[in-house]
PDB file of C-alpha atoms in Angstrom:
ATOM      1  CA  UNK J   1      25.236   6.293 -36.334  1.00  0.00           C
ATOM      2  CA  UNK J   2      26.297   5.176 -39.803  1.00  0.00           C
ATOM      3  CA  UNK J   3      27.793   8.269 -41.382  1.00  0.00           C
ATOM      4  CA  UNK J   4      30.188   6.620 -43.844  1.00  0.00           C
ATOM      5  CA  UNK J   5      31.652   9.988 -44.807  1.00  0.00           C
ATOM      6  CA  UNK J   6      32.592  10.657 -41.191  1.00  0.00           C
ATOM      7  CA  UNK J   7      34.030   7.166 -40.877  1.00  0.00           C
ATOM      8  CA  UNK J   8      36.245   7.801 -43.898  1.00  0.00           C
ATOM      9  CA  UNK J   9      37.356  11.179 -42.547  1.00  0.00           C
ATOM     10  CA  UNK J  10      38.068   9.685 -39.131  1.00  0.00           C
ATOM     11  CA  UNK J  11      39.890   6.619 -40.425  1.00  0.00           C
ATOM     12  CA  UNK J  12      41.960   8.163 -43.192  1.00  0.00           C
ATOM     13  CA  UNK J  13      42.767  11.434 -41.502  1.00  0.00           C
ATOM     14  CA  UNK J  14      40.961  14.159 -43.411  1.00  0.00           C
ATOM     15  CA  UNK J  15      41.840  17.342 -41.496  1.00  0.00           C
ATOM     16  CA  UNK J  16      43.948  15.170 -39.191  1.00  0.00           C
ATOM     17  CA  UNK J  17      46.620  17.854 -39.164  1.00  0.00           C
ATOM     18  CA  UNK J  18      44.153  19.969 -37.195  1.00  0.00           C
ATOM     19  CA  UNK J  19      42.261  17.283 -35.331  1.00  0.00           C
ATOM     20  CA  UNK J  20      42.897  14.802 -32.540  1.00  0.00           C
ATOM     21  CA  UNK J  21      41.083  11.503 -32.890  1.00  0.00           C
ATOM     22  CA  UNK J  22      39.511  10.391 -29.610  1.00  0.00           C
ATOM     23  CA  UNK J  23      38.094   6.908 -29.006  1.00  0.00           C
ATOM     24  CA  UNK J  24      36.813   4.832 -26.123  1.00  0.00           C
ATOM     25  CA  UNK J  25      35.760   1.194 -25.974  1.00  0.00           C
ATOM     26  CA  UNK J  26      34.449  -1.136 -23.284  1.00  0.00           C
ATOM     27  CA  UNK J  27      36.229  -4.296 -24.294  1.00  0.00           C
ATOM     28  CA  UNK J  28      34.637  -6.976 -22.077  1.00  0.00           C
ATOM     29  CA  UNK J  29      35.598  -8.937 -18.992  1.00  0.00           C
ATOM     30  CA  UNK J  30      38.920 -10.486 -20.026  1.00  0.00           C
ATOM     31  CA  UNK J  31      42.257  -9.255 -18.690  1.00  0.00           C
ATOM     32  CA  UNK J  32      43.899  -6.535 -20.779  1.00  0.00           C
ATOM     33  CA  UNK J  33      46.752  -8.811 -21.857  1.00  0.00           C
ATOM     34  CA  UNK J  34      44.149 -11.109 -23.460  1.00  0.00           C
ATOM     35  CA  UNK J  35      42.567  -8.245 -25.427  1.00  0.00           C
ATOM     36  CA  UNK J  36      45.648  -6.866 -27.167  1.00  0.00           C
ATOM     37  CA  UNK J  37      44.860  -8.457 -30.542  1.00  0.00           C
ATOM     38  CA  UNK J  38      41.389  -6.868 -30.594  1.00  0.00           C
ATOM     39  CA  UNK J  39      42.859  -3.530 -29.495  1.00  0.00           C
ATOM     40  CA  UNK J  40      45.599  -3.694 -32.139  1.00  0.00           C
ATOM     41  CA  UNK J  41      42.947  -4.413 -34.785  1.00  0.00           C
ATOM     42  CA  UNK J  42      40.861  -1.474 -33.559  1.00  0.00           C
ATOM     43  CA  UNK J  43      43.890   0.812 -33.746  1.00  0.00           C
ATOM     44  CA  UNK J  44      44.745  -0.482 -37.219  1.00  0.00           C
ATOM     45  CA  UNK J  45      41.183   0.199 -38.390  1.00  0.00           C
ATOM     46  CA  UNK J  46      40.608   3.606 -36.788  1.00  0.00           C
ATOM     47  CA  UNK J  47      44.053   5.147 -36.070  1.00  0.00           C
ATOM     48  CA  UNK J  48      43.069   7.022 -32.874  1.00  0.00           C
ATOM     49  CA  UNK J  49      45.434   9.457 -31.230  1.00  0.00           C
ATOM     50  CA  UNK J  50      43.902   8.557 -27.879  1.00  0.00           C
ATOM     51  CA  UNK J  51      42.100   5.290 -27.068  1.00  0.00           C
ATOM     52  CA  UNK J  52      40.534   4.623 -23.684  1.00  0.00           C
ATOM     53  CA  UNK J  53      39.661   1.059 -22.684  1.00  0.00           C
ATOM     54  CA  UNK J  54      37.034   0.366 -20.013  1.00  0.00           C
ATOM     55  CA  UNK J  55      36.905  -2.957 -18.161  1.00  0.00           C
ATOM     56  CA  UNK J  56      40.619  -3.136 -18.915  1.00  0.00           C
ATOM     57  CA  UNK J  57      41.233  -5.301 -15.842  1.00  0.00           C
ATOM     58  CA  UNK J  58      44.972  -4.749 -15.704  1.00  0.00           C
ATOM     59  CA  UNK J  59      46.155  -6.135 -12.362  1.00  0.00           C
ATOM     60  CA  UNK J  60      49.208  -4.870 -10.542  1.00  0.00           C
ATOM     61  CA  UNK J  61      50.918  -8.269 -10.846  1.00  0.00           C
ATOM     62  CA  UNK J  62      50.341  -8.529 -14.602  1.00  0.00           C
ATOM     63  CA  UNK J  63      53.243  -7.946 -16.960  1.00  0.00           C
ATOM     64  CA  UNK J  64      52.504  -4.563 -18.502  1.00  0.00           C
ATOM     65  CA  UNK J  65      54.934  -5.263 -21.363  1.00  0.00           C
ATOM     66  CA  UNK J  66      52.455  -7.852 -22.661  1.00  0.00           C
ATOM     67  CA  UNK J  67      49.871  -5.086 -23.077  1.00  0.00           C
ATOM     68  CA  UNK J  68      51.962  -2.494 -24.897  1.00  0.00           C
ATOM     69  CA  UNK J  69      51.370  -1.546 -28.535  1.00  0.00           C
ATOM     70  CA  UNK J  70      53.915  -0.011 -30.905  1.00  0.00           C
ATOM     71  CA  UNK J  71      53.795   3.801 -31.166  1.00  0.00           C
ATOM     72  CA  UNK J  72      51.475   4.065 -28.153  1.00  0.00           C
ATOM     73  CA  UNK J  73      52.146   4.804 -24.503  1.00  0.00           C
ATOM     74  CA  UNK J  74      50.040   2.804 -22.039  1.00  0.00           C
ATOM     75  CA  UNK J  75      48.695   4.846 -19.107  1.00  0.00           C
ATOM     76  CA  UNK J  76      46.930   3.372 -16.076  1.00  0.00           C
ATOM     77  CA  UNK J  77      44.662   4.754 -13.369  1.00  0.00           C
ATOM     78  CA  UNK J  78      45.813   5.335  -9.795  1.00  0.00           C
ATOM     79  CA  UNK J  79      43.574   2.529  -8.521  1.00  0.00           C
ATOM     80  CA  UNK J  80      46.317   0.076  -9.502  1.00  0.00           C
ATOM     81  CA  UNK J  81      48.387   1.548  -6.638  1.00  0.00           C
ATOM     82  CA  UNK J  82      45.551   1.148  -4.111  1.00  0.00           C
ATOM     83  CA  UNK J  83      46.628  -1.831  -1.999  1.00  0.00           C
ATOM     84  CA  UNK J  84      42.988  -2.834  -1.474  1.00  0.00           C
ATOM     85  CA  UNK J  85      42.285  -2.879  -5.230  1.00  0.00           C
ATOM     86  CA  UNK J  86      45.545  -3.386  -7.172  1.00  0.00           C
ATOM     87  CA  UNK J  87      43.791  -3.063 -10.525  1.00  0.00           C
ATOM     88  CA  UNK J  88      43.350  -0.508 -13.293  1.00  0.00           C
ATOM     89  CA  UNK J  89      39.866  -0.932 -14.745  1.00  0.00           C
ATOM     90  CA  UNK J  90      40.481   1.803 -17.281  1.00  0.00           C
ATOM     91  CA  UNK J  91      43.624   2.361 -19.340  1.00  0.00           C
ATOM     92  CA  UNK J  92      44.576   4.796 -22.101  1.00  0.00           C
ATOM     93  CA  UNK J  93      46.685   4.196 -25.186  1.00  0.00           C
ATOM     94  CA  UNK J  94      48.241   7.534 -26.247  1.00  0.00           C
ATOM     95  CA  UNK J  95      49.888   7.893 -29.634  1.00  0.00           C
ATOM     96  CA  UNK J  96      53.457   9.180 -29.559  1.00  0.00           C
ATOM     97  CA  UNK J  97      52.531  12.132 -31.817  1.00  0.00           C
ATOM     98  CA  UNK J  98      50.684  13.717 -28.888  1.00  0.00           C
ATOM     99  CA  UNK J  99      52.265  15.664 -26.073  1.00  0.00           C
ATOM    100  CA  UNK J 100      50.625  14.636 -22.809  1.00  0.00           C
ATOM    101  CA  UNK J 101      50.902  15.309 -19.117  1.00  0.00           C
ATOM    102  CA  UNK J 102      49.218  12.941 -16.673  1.00  0.00           C
ATOM    103  CA  UNK J 103      47.185  15.108 -14.298  1.00  0.00           C
ATOM    104  CA  UNK J 104      47.489  13.037 -11.144  1.00  0.00           C
ATOM    105  CA  UNK J 105      46.216  16.044  -9.189  1.00  0.00           C
ATOM    106  CA  UNK J 106      42.809  15.324 -10.732  1.00  0.00           C
ATOM    107  CA  UNK J 107      42.925  11.584 -10.059  1.00  0.00           C
ATOM    108  CA  UNK J 108      42.124   9.323  -7.099  1.00  0.00           C
ATOM    109  CA  UNK J 109      43.113   5.776  -6.176  1.00  0.00           C
ATOM    110  CA  UNK J 110      39.443   5.118  -5.332  1.00  0.00           C
ATOM    111  CA  UNK J 111      37.921   5.817  -8.758  1.00  0.00           C
ATOM    112  CA  UNK J 112      38.861   4.542 -12.229  1.00  0.00           C
ATOM    113  CA  UNK J 113      39.681   7.722 -14.140  1.00  0.00           C
ATOM    114  CA  UNK J 114      42.687   8.940 -16.110  1.00  0.00           C
ATOM    115  CA  UNK J 115      43.103  12.681 -16.658  1.00  0.00           C
ATOM    116  CA  UNK J 116      45.514  13.909 -19.322  1.00  0.00           C
ATOM    117  CA  UNK J 117      46.461  17.350 -20.581  1.00  0.00           C
ATOM    118  CA  UNK J 118      47.113  16.750 -24.271  1.00  0.00           C
ATOM    119  CA  UNK J 119      47.768  18.422 -27.598  1.00  0.00           C
ATOM    120  CA  UNK J 120      50.052  18.415 -30.590  1.00  0.00           C
ATOM    121  CA  UNK J 121      53.538  19.893 -30.089  1.00  0.00           C
ATOM    122  CA  UNK J 122      53.496  23.668 -30.049  1.00  0.00           C
ATOM    123  CA  UNK J 123      49.709  23.886 -29.855  1.00  0.00           C
ATOM    124  CA  UNK J 124      47.250  24.674 -27.087  1.00  0.00           C
ATOM    125  CA  UNK J 125      46.567  21.798 -24.703  1.00  0.00           C
ATOM    126  CA  UNK J 126      43.223  20.641 -23.340  1.00  0.00           C
ATOM    127  CA  UNK J 127      42.048  18.185 -20.686  1.00  0.00           C
ATOM    128  CA  UNK J 128      40.761  14.713 -21.545  1.00  0.00           C
ATOM    129  CA  UNK J 129      39.425  12.187 -19.071  1.00  0.00           C
ATOM    130  CA  UNK J 130      38.771   8.533 -19.779  1.00  0.00           C
ATOM    131  CA  UNK J 131      36.762   6.786 -17.080  1.00  0.00           C
ATOM    132  CA  UNK J 132      35.049   3.577 -16.123  1.00  0.00           C
ATOM    133  CA  UNK J 133      32.310   3.866 -13.511  1.00  0.00           C
ATOM    134  CA  UNK J 134      32.342   0.404 -12.018  1.00  0.00           C
ATOM    135  CA  UNK J 135      29.364  -1.120 -10.279  1.00  0.00           C
ATOM    136  CA  UNK J 136      31.519  -2.476  -7.480  1.00  0.00           C
ATOM    137  CA  UNK J 137      35.138  -3.020  -6.567  1.00  0.00           C
ATOM    138  CA  UNK J 138      36.601  -6.310  -7.780  1.00  0.00           C
ATOM    139  CA  UNK J 139      38.209  -8.807  -5.448  1.00  0.00           C
ATOM    140  CA  UNK J 140      36.499  -7.588  -2.264  1.00  0.00           C
ATOM    141  CA  UNK J 141      35.470  -9.910   0.549  1.00  0.00           C
ATOM    142  CA  UNK J 142      31.896  -8.611   0.472  1.00  0.00           C
ATOM    143  CA  UNK J 143      29.635  -6.798  -1.973  1.00  0.00           C
ATOM    144  CA  UNK J 144      29.088  -3.643   0.071  1.00  0.00           C
ATOM    145  CA  UNK J 145      30.658  -1.515  -2.686  1.00  0.00           C
ATOM    146  CA  UNK J 146      27.696  -2.452  -4.903  1.00  0.00           C
ATOM    147  CA  UNK J 147      25.250  -0.533  -2.719  1.00  0.00           C
ATOM    148  CA  UNK J 148      23.857   2.606  -4.351  1.00  0.00           C
ATOM    149  CA  UNK J 149      25.118   4.721  -1.451  1.00  0.00           C
ATOM    150  CA  UNK J 150      28.657   3.414  -2.036  1.00  0.00           C
ATOM    151  CA  UNK J 151      28.396   3.934  -5.808  1.00  0.00           C
ATOM    152  CA  UNK J 152      27.252   7.494  -5.158  1.00  0.00           C
ATOM    153  CA  UNK J 153      30.151   8.137  -2.780  1.00  0.00           C
ATOM    154  CA  UNK J 154      32.650   7.032  -5.429  1.00  0.00           C
ATOM    155  CA  UNK J 155      30.802   9.027  -8.092  1.00  0.00           C
ATOM    156  CA  UNK J 156      31.060  12.192  -6.000  1.00  0.00           C
ATOM    157  CA  UNK J 157      34.848  11.684  -5.917  1.00  0.00           C
ATOM    158  CA  UNK J 158      34.880  11.750  -9.707  1.00  0.00           C
ATOM    159  CA  UNK J 159      32.459  14.664 -10.016  1.00  0.00           C
ATOM    160  CA  UNK J 160      34.787  16.670  -7.785  1.00  0.00           C
ATOM    161  CA  UNK J 161      37.614  15.926 -10.262  1.00  0.00           C
ATOM    162  CA  UNK J 162      35.406  17.049 -13.146  1.00  0.00           C
ATOM    163  CA  UNK J 163      34.396  20.236 -11.326  1.00  0.00           C
ATOM    164  CA  UNK J 164      38.005  21.172 -10.607  1.00  0.00           C
ATOM    165  CA  UNK J 165      38.936  20.526 -14.237  1.00  0.00           C
ATOM    166  CA  UNK J 166      36.061  22.746 -15.395  1.00  0.00           C
ATOM    167  CA  UNK J 167      36.997  25.483 -12.939  1.00  0.00           C
ATOM    168  CA  UNK J 168      40.509  25.574 -14.436  1.00  0.00           C
ATOM    169  CA  UNK J 169      39.116  27.425 -17.442  1.00  0.00           C
ATOM    170  CA  UNK J 170      40.485  24.816 -19.847  1.00  0.00           C
ATOM    171  CA  UNK J 171      38.652  22.931 -22.530  1.00  0.00           C
ATOM    172  CA  UNK J 172      37.522  19.612 -21.023  1.00  0.00           C
ATOM    173  CA  UNK J 173      36.472  16.367 -22.728  1.00  0.00           C
ATOM    174  CA  UNK J 174      35.204  13.469 -20.602  1.00  0.00           C
ATOM    175  CA  UNK J 175      34.495  10.096 -22.185  1.00  0.00           C
ATOM    176  CA  UNK J 176      34.015   6.505 -21.145  1.00  0.00           C
ATOM    177  CA  UNK J 177      31.644   3.866 -19.844  1.00  0.00           C
ATOM    178  CA  UNK J 178      29.527   5.770 -17.320  1.00  0.00           C
ATOM    179  CA  UNK J 179      27.177   2.839 -16.646  1.00  0.00           C
ATOM    180  CA  UNK J 180      24.426   5.472 -16.580  1.00  0.00           C
ATOM    181  CA  UNK J 181      21.919   5.279 -19.420  1.00  0.00           C
ATOM    182  CA  UNK J 182      21.630   8.736 -20.991  1.00  0.00           C
ATOM    183  CA  UNK J 183      18.596   7.498 -22.964  1.00  0.00           C
ATOM    184  CA  UNK J 184      16.693   7.467 -19.650  1.00  0.00           C
ATOM    185  CA  UNK J 185      17.936  10.738 -18.159  1.00  0.00           C
ATOM    186  CA  UNK J 186      14.755  12.680 -18.828  1.00  0.00           C
ATOM    187  CA  UNK J 187      12.180   9.914 -18.528  1.00  0.00           C
ATOM    188  CA  UNK J 188       9.512  10.405 -15.868  1.00  0.00           C
ATOM    189  CA  UNK J 189       7.899   6.974 -16.219  1.00  0.00           C
ATOM    190  CA  UNK J 190      10.706   4.806 -14.815  1.00  0.00           C
ATOM    191  CA  UNK J 191       9.567   1.832 -12.769  1.00  0.00           C
ATOM    192  CA  UNK J 192      10.497   2.323  -9.124  1.00  0.00           C
ATOM    193  CA  UNK J 193      12.370  -0.995  -8.977  1.00  0.00           C
ATOM    194  CA  UNK J 194      14.290  -0.440 -12.215  1.00  0.00           C
ATOM    195  CA  UNK J 195      18.033   0.045 -12.229  1.00  0.00           C
ATOM    196  CA  UNK J 196      17.676   3.400 -13.982  1.00  0.00           C
ATOM    197  CA  UNK J 197      15.427   4.621 -11.163  1.00  0.00           C
ATOM    198  CA  UNK J 198      17.802   3.387  -8.449  1.00  0.00           C
ATOM    199  CA  UNK J 199      20.694   5.230 -10.123  1.00  0.00           C
ATOM    200  CA  UNK J 200      18.826   8.540 -10.354  1.00  0.00           C
ATOM    201  CA  UNK J 201      20.766  10.014  -7.387  1.00  0.00           C
ATOM    202  CA  UNK J 202      23.985   9.684  -9.432  1.00  0.00           C
ATOM    203  CA  UNK J 203      22.411  11.336 -12.469  1.00  0.00           C
ATOM    204  CA  UNK J 204      20.935  14.142 -10.345  1.00  0.00           C
ATOM    205  CA  UNK J 205      24.324  14.773  -8.727  1.00  0.00           C
ATOM    206  CA  UNK J 206      25.949  15.069 -12.148  1.00  0.00           C
ATOM    207  CA  UNK J 207      23.262  17.439 -13.403  1.00  0.00           C
ATOM    208  CA  UNK J 208      23.612  19.567 -10.284  1.00  0.00           C
ATOM    209  CA  UNK J 209      27.413  19.798 -10.243  1.00  0.00           C
ATOM    210  CA  UNK J 210      28.529  19.420 -13.869  1.00  0.00           C
ATOM    211  CA  UNK J 211      25.855  20.443 -16.354  1.00  0.00           C
ATOM    212  CA  UNK J 212      25.862  24.088 -15.150  1.00  0.00           C
ATOM    213  CA  UNK J 213      29.443  24.294 -16.475  1.00  0.00           C
ATOM    214  CA  UNK J 214      28.001  24.324 -19.996  1.00  0.00           C
ATOM    215  CA  UNK J 215      28.874  20.761 -20.949  1.00  0.00           C
ATOM    216  CA  UNK J 216      27.107  18.751 -23.624  1.00  0.00           C
ATOM    217  CA  UNK J 217      26.779  14.996 -24.043  1.00  0.00           C
ATOM    218  CA  UNK J 218      27.585  14.300 -27.707  1.00  0.00           C
ATOM    219  CA  UNK J 219      26.886  10.587 -28.219  1.00  0.00           C
ATOM    220  CA  UNK J 220      23.535   9.896 -29.904  1.00  0.00           C
ATOM    221  CA  UNK J 221      21.682   6.591 -29.759  1.00  0.00           C
ATOM    222  CA  UNK J 222      22.310   3.297 -27.942  1.00  0.00           C
ATOM    223  CA  UNK J 223      25.900   2.203 -27.321  1.00  0.00           C
ATOM    224  CA  UNK J 224      25.347  -1.124 -25.564  1.00  0.00           C
ATOM    225  CA  UNK J 225      23.396  -4.069 -26.866  1.00  0.00           C
ATOM    226  CA  UNK J 226      20.830  -5.311 -24.350  1.00  0.00           C
ATOM    227  CA  UNK J 227      20.600  -8.927 -23.310  1.00  0.00           C
ATOM    228  CA  UNK J 228      17.602 -10.988 -24.405  1.00  0.00           C
ATOM    229  CA  UNK J 229      14.477  -9.216 -23.209  1.00  0.00           C
ATOM    230  CA  UNK J 230      16.346  -5.994 -22.416  1.00  0.00           C
ATOM    231  CA  UNK J 231      16.427  -2.759 -24.365  1.00  0.00           C
ATOM    232  CA  UNK J 232      19.665  -1.354 -25.769  1.00  0.00           C
ATOM    233  CA  UNK J 233      21.150   1.426 -23.625  1.00  0.00           C
ATOM    234  CA  UNK J 234      23.354   4.504 -23.818  1.00  0.00           C
ATOM    235  CA  UNK J 235      26.072   3.792 -21.266  1.00  0.00           C
ATOM    236  CA  UNK J 236      29.060   5.196 -23.177  1.00  0.00           C
ATOM    237  CA  UNK J 237      29.263   8.995 -23.126  1.00  0.00           C
ATOM    238  CA  UNK J 238      31.372  11.839 -24.448  1.00  0.00           C
ATOM    239  CA  UNK J 239      30.901  15.208 -22.731  1.00  0.00           C
ATOM    240  CA  UNK J 240      32.621  18.467 -23.655  1.00  0.00           C
ATOM    241  CA  UNK J 241      32.417  22.089 -22.586  1.00  0.00           C
ATOM    242  CA  UNK J 242      33.331  23.182 -26.143  1.00  0.00           C
ATOM    243  CA  UNK J 243      30.952  21.203 -28.392  1.00  0.00           C
ATOM    244  CA  UNK J 244      31.783  23.490 -31.317  1.00  0.00           C
ATOM    245  CA  UNK J 245      35.217  21.860 -31.491  1.00  0.00           C
ATOM    246  CA  UNK J 246      33.906  18.279 -31.635  1.00  0.00           C
ATOM    247  CA  UNK J 247      32.942  16.431 -34.773  1.00  0.00           C
ATOM    248  CA  UNK J 248      29.874  14.268 -34.917  1.00  0.00           C
ATOM    249  CA  UNK J 249      30.441  11.207 -32.731  1.00  0.00           C
ATOM    250  CA  UNK J 250      30.598   7.931 -34.643  1.00  0.00           C
ATOM    251  CA  UNK J 251      29.800   4.568 -32.997  1.00  0.00           C
ATOM    252  CA  UNK J 252      30.143   0.974 -34.128  1.00  0.00           C
ATOM    253  CA  UNK J 253      30.320  -2.496 -32.632  1.00  0.00           C
ATOM    254  CA  UNK J 254      33.782  -3.998 -32.406  1.00  0.00           C
ATOM    255  CA  UNK J 255      33.436  -7.436 -30.828  1.00  0.00           C
ATOM    256  CA  UNK J 256      31.866  -6.692 -27.461  1.00  0.00           C
ATOM    257  CA  UNK J 257      28.356  -5.698 -26.401  1.00  0.00           C
ATOM    258  CA  UNK J 258      29.527  -2.057 -26.268  1.00  0.00           C
ATOM    259  CA  UNK J 259      30.134   0.104 -29.298  1.00  0.00           C
ATOM    260  CA  UNK J 260      33.361   1.989 -29.829  1.00  0.00           C
ATOM    261  CA  UNK J 261      32.715   5.717 -29.582  1.00  0.00           C
ATOM    262  CA  UNK J 262      34.958   7.974 -31.628  1.00  0.00           C
ATOM    263  CA  UNK J 263      35.167  11.578 -32.692  1.00  0.00           C
ATOM    264  CA  UNK J 264      37.606  14.255 -33.788  1.00  0.00           C
ATOM    265  CA  UNK J 265      38.427  17.236 -31.624  1.00  0.00           C
ATOM    266  CA  UNK J 266      39.380  19.969 -34.058  1.00  0.00           C
ATOM    267  CA  UNK J 267      41.879  22.674 -33.226  1.00  0.00           C
ATOM    268  CA  UNK J 268      39.479  25.382 -34.371  1.00  0.00           C
ATOM    269  CA  UNK J 269      35.767  25.879 -33.904  1.00  0.00           C
ATOM    270  CA  UNK J 270      33.745  24.130 -36.576  1.00  0.00           C
ATOM    271  CA  UNK J 271      31.843  26.777 -38.533  1.00  0.00           C
ATOM    272  CA  UNK J 272      28.768  26.026 -40.551  1.00  0.00           C
ATOM    273  CA  UNK J 273      27.534  28.424 -43.216  1.00  0.00           C
ATOM    274  CA  UNK J 274      24.226  28.552 -45.034  1.00  0.00           C
ATOM    275  CA  UNK J 275      24.425  27.703 -48.715  1.00  0.00           C
ATOM    276  CA  UNK J 276      22.042  29.315 -51.188  1.00  0.00           C
ATOM    277  CA  UNK J 277      21.097  27.720 -54.483  1.00  0.00           C
ATOM    278  CA  UNK J 278      19.837  29.884 -57.317  1.00  0.00           C
ATOM    279  CA  UNK J 279      17.138  28.055 -59.258  1.00  0.00           C
ATOM    280  CA  UNK J 280      17.116  28.032 -63.046  1.00  0.00           C
ATOM    281  CA  UNK J 281      13.697  29.685 -62.947  1.00  0.00           C
ATOM    282  CA  UNK J 282      15.169  32.666 -61.068  1.00  0.00           C
ATOM    283  CA  UNK J 283      18.043  32.972 -63.503  1.00  0.00           C
ATOM    284  CA  UNK J 284      15.714  33.021 -66.456  1.00  0.00           C
ATOM    285  CA  UNK J 285      13.240  35.502 -64.938  1.00  0.00           C
TER     286      UNK J 285
END
């Protein structure tokens, strides 16, 4: 999308006293400590309250101080404590103006997700998840984790987190690199050997367990640039069970093949009213 008015509102904080700016970006294959300049530039340009980074690749033996950014707290996933993985493939930068509680009860050391209960001081809190659905575990002796059955097993772990969050009765926002192309969700002509067709069990599981909770996917249009000969895809999602509180989602490229997705979660429902214009002919009648 190219709504310059939204971009100005998002960047310069129109209604920012009532809104929380949410962003997520898949930053590429480098280690997190080698991406800090790009992340600092993104923060300087867009001023998010919460920024999730997929493919963060922060290893347990890396120096986390090299990845910190002024005025932001760096939060990692529980997978970094898994002795078979020792890596956080998603991280979150949280601005110090937000009050946040890490909801470890909704997290697993087998899936790259970070659940936070956030809000401004003295205001109602809501749940936000940033996730990266990886194709396979890194650093494993074999590639068994790449099998669709193994991807589905890990996905079910996350969907259980999402279900429990939804059952809490709280507002829930889930965003990140799903590695599931929402542009293909409702296609019936997928080639049987295509990746989208092979991943259908994951999509069907999400539609069975999560969509009945009244959630809506708010990103529109492709978010990842396809390689030569490949179509662009919609791998980066933002889902919410209160779409009336979300602004339009803005996307733009920022140095990787994935777009940054960003939007404002307002503290009150966005109301739209019909405007009537009285024509000069009517006035003169």
